[in-house]
Amino acid sequence: MKWGKQAGKQRYKCKNCGILFTGSNAGVKKANQFVWFEKWVIERCTLKQLSQRSGYSVRSLNRYFYQYLQEPPVLSVYPSERVNLLIDGTYFNDDLCLILYRDNTIKFTQLYRLTDGEWFEELAEDLANLLELGVQIESITCDGHKALLKAIKHVCPQVTLQRCLVHIQRMCLIWLSGKPKSEAGKELRKIVAQLHLIEDVLQRDYWIVSLLKWHETYKDYIREKSINPETGRYWYTHKMVRRAFMVIKRALPHMFRYLENKRIPKSTNGLESFFGHLKGHVNVHRGLSRLHRRQFIQWYLYMKNKE
């Protein structure tokens, strides 16, 4: 029979022997523990903070959470049409590489891979798996990693490829430096600085014309070579200016595909922001082992998809 409450829980009394006891439900207990695990993963809460809020000891929370970490969930692919994928990788301190395939329209991670680098075989396998699972890829926006470009060309050459303008602009500005010494470098830097402002076809055409005029003026300058008289080996004298121009030249066919379709993102900034938040959460729990760090990332991606 019911016999009052103890510590907020219903207390019972046996009619036969008079023993008092409180009831427990294993399912409810586990669900209550999982609530705190979700806060630990998503809300950047430390064990000490959660202990003060939940009433569990730090040791108990640590034990519960490690049990959950050992059973990471499987991410479900969301089959859909006209998917505009963002693909990029990020590295953690222990040479752990996370590659994400994220649907930019619904902000949903379709697939991920935890590996040690961006390799052609793995990237091609992931793209093939997405297609086989019913994801109809309309476009892919990426930073132009050679292995990824090769995988896209091998698996889905018909997909619209958009090179990330922010990556191109950032790398060119780094190579040209903040204050270029040559006139060619100064002029090219002004052109590159306008890249992210292009919003329509007319602006694109004006930008390309300015780039062509720059090349016509300085084509001999970027072709200049220096030769080692002893070995006969040569190198381009103004290699940084040349490198910046050549990156733009090679990427130009895939730089402005977003103007043809407004659904296509022109940069992978959405993924960069996602990676920043993820690393912030991982750094809060920097004491995790390599295995637990991988499992934490898997749980984080799963819970973010649920949101």
JSON list of C-alpha atoms in Angstrom, two decimals, residues 9 26 28-38 40-41 47 50-51 54-71 292 295 299:
[
{"chain": "A", "resi": 9, "resn": "LYS", "atom": "CA", "xyz": [9.70, 9.18, -4.48]},
{"chain": "A", "resi": 26, "resn": "ALA", "atom": "CA", "xyz": [14.70, 0.58, -14.57]},
{"chain": "A", "resi": 28, "resn": "VAL", "atom": "CA", "xyz": [12.57, 5.43, -16.22]},
{"chain": "A", "resi": 29, "resn": "LYS", "atom": "CA", "xyz": [15.87, 5.45, -14.35]},
{"chain": "A", "resi": 30, "resn": "LYS", "atom": "CA", "xyz": [17.87, 4.92, -17.55]},
{"chain": "A", "resi": 31, "resn": "ALA", "atom": "CA", "xyz": [15.85, 7.57, -19.38]},
{"chain": "A", "resi": 32, "resn": "ASN", "atom": "CA", "xyz": [16.55, 10.08, -16.60]},
{"chain": "A", "resi": 33, "resn": "GLN", "atom": "CA", "xyz": [20.27, 9.32, -16.78]},
{"chain": "A", "resi": 34, "resn": "PHE", "atom": "CA", "xyz": [20.26, 9.76, -20.56]},
{"chain": "A", "resi": 35, "resn": "VAL", "atom": "CA", "xyz": [18.81, 13.27, -20.18]},
{"chain": "A", "resi": 36, "resn": "TRP", "atom": "CA", "xyz": [21.99, 14.32, -18.39]},
{"chain": "A", "resi": 37, "resn": "PHE", "atom": "CA", "xyz": [24.12, 12.55, -20.99]},
{"chain": "A", "resi": 38, "resn": "GLU", "atom": "CA", "xyz": [22.44, 14.65, -23.72]},
{"chain": "A", "resi": 40, "resn": "TRP", "atom": "CA", "xyz": [26.83, 16.66, -21.41]},
{"chain": "A", "resi": 41, "resn": "VAL", "atom": "CA", "xyz": [27.16, 16.17, -25.18]},
{"chain": "A", "resi": 47, "resn": "LEU", "atom": "CA", "xyz": [30.64, 16.57, -15.00]},
{"chain": "A", "resi": 50, "resn": "LEU", "atom": "CA", "xyz": [25.91, 18.32, -14.08]},
{"chain": "A", "resi": 51, "resn": "SER", "atom": "CA", "xyz": [26.56, 16.76, -10.68]},
{"chain": "A", "resi": 54, "resn": "SER", "atom": "CA", "xyz": [21.29, 16.43, -11.15]},
{"chain": "A", "resi": 55, "resn": "GLY", "atom": "CA", "xyz": [22.14, 15.18, -7.68]},
{"chain": "A", "resi": 56, "resn": "TYR", "atom": "CA", "xyz": [24.26, 12.35, -9.08]},
{"chain": "A", "resi": 57, "resn": "SER", "atom": "CA", "xyz": [27.89, 12.14, -7.99]},
{"chain": "A", "resi": 58, "resn": "VAL", "atom": "CA", "xyz": [30.66, 12.87, -10.50]},
{"chain": "A", "resi": 59, "resn": "ARG", "atom": "CA", "xyz": [31.77, 9.22, -10.33]},
{"chain": "A", "resi": 60, "resn": "SER", "atom": "CA", "xyz": [28.24, 7.98, -11.06]},
{"chain": "A", "resi": 61, "resn": "LEU", "atom": "CA", "xyz": [27.81, 10.33, -14.02]},
{"chain": "A", "resi": 62, "resn": "ASN", "atom": "CA", "xyz": [31.21, 9.32, -15.33]},
{"chain": "A", "resi": 63, "resn": "ARG", "atom": "CA", "xyz": [30.21, 5.66, -15.16]},
{"chain": "A", "resi": 64, "resn": "TYR", "atom": "CA", "xyz": [26.83, 6.24, -16.83]},
{"chain": "A", "resi": 65, "resn": "PHE", "atom": "CA", "xyz": [28.28, 8.38, -19.62]},
{"chain": "A", "resi": 66, "resn": "TYR", "atom": "CA", "xyz": [31.06, 5.94, -20.49]},
{"chain": "A", "resi": 67, "resn": "GLN", "atom": "CA", "xyz": [28.44, 3.20, -20.82]},
{"chain": "A", "resi": 68, "resn": "TYR", "atom": "CA", "xyz": [26.58, 5.32, -23.36]},
{"chain": "A", "resi": 69, "resn": "LEU", "atom": "CA", "xyz": [29.78, 6.22, -25.21]},
{"chain": "A", "resi": 70, "resn": "GLN", "atom": "CA", "xyz": [30.55, 2.54, -25.75]},
{"chain": "A", "resi": 71, "resn": "GLU", "atom": "CA", "xyz": [27.30, 2.16, -27.73]},
{"chain": "A", "resi": 292, "resn": "HIS", "atom": "CA", "xyz": [35.97, 8.01, -26.38]},
{"chain": "A", "resi": 295, "resn": "GLN", "atom": "CA", "xyz": [32.46, 8.01, -29.84]},
{"chain": "A", "resi": 299, "resn": "TRP", "atom": "CA", "xyz": [26.91, 10.95, -30.47]}
]
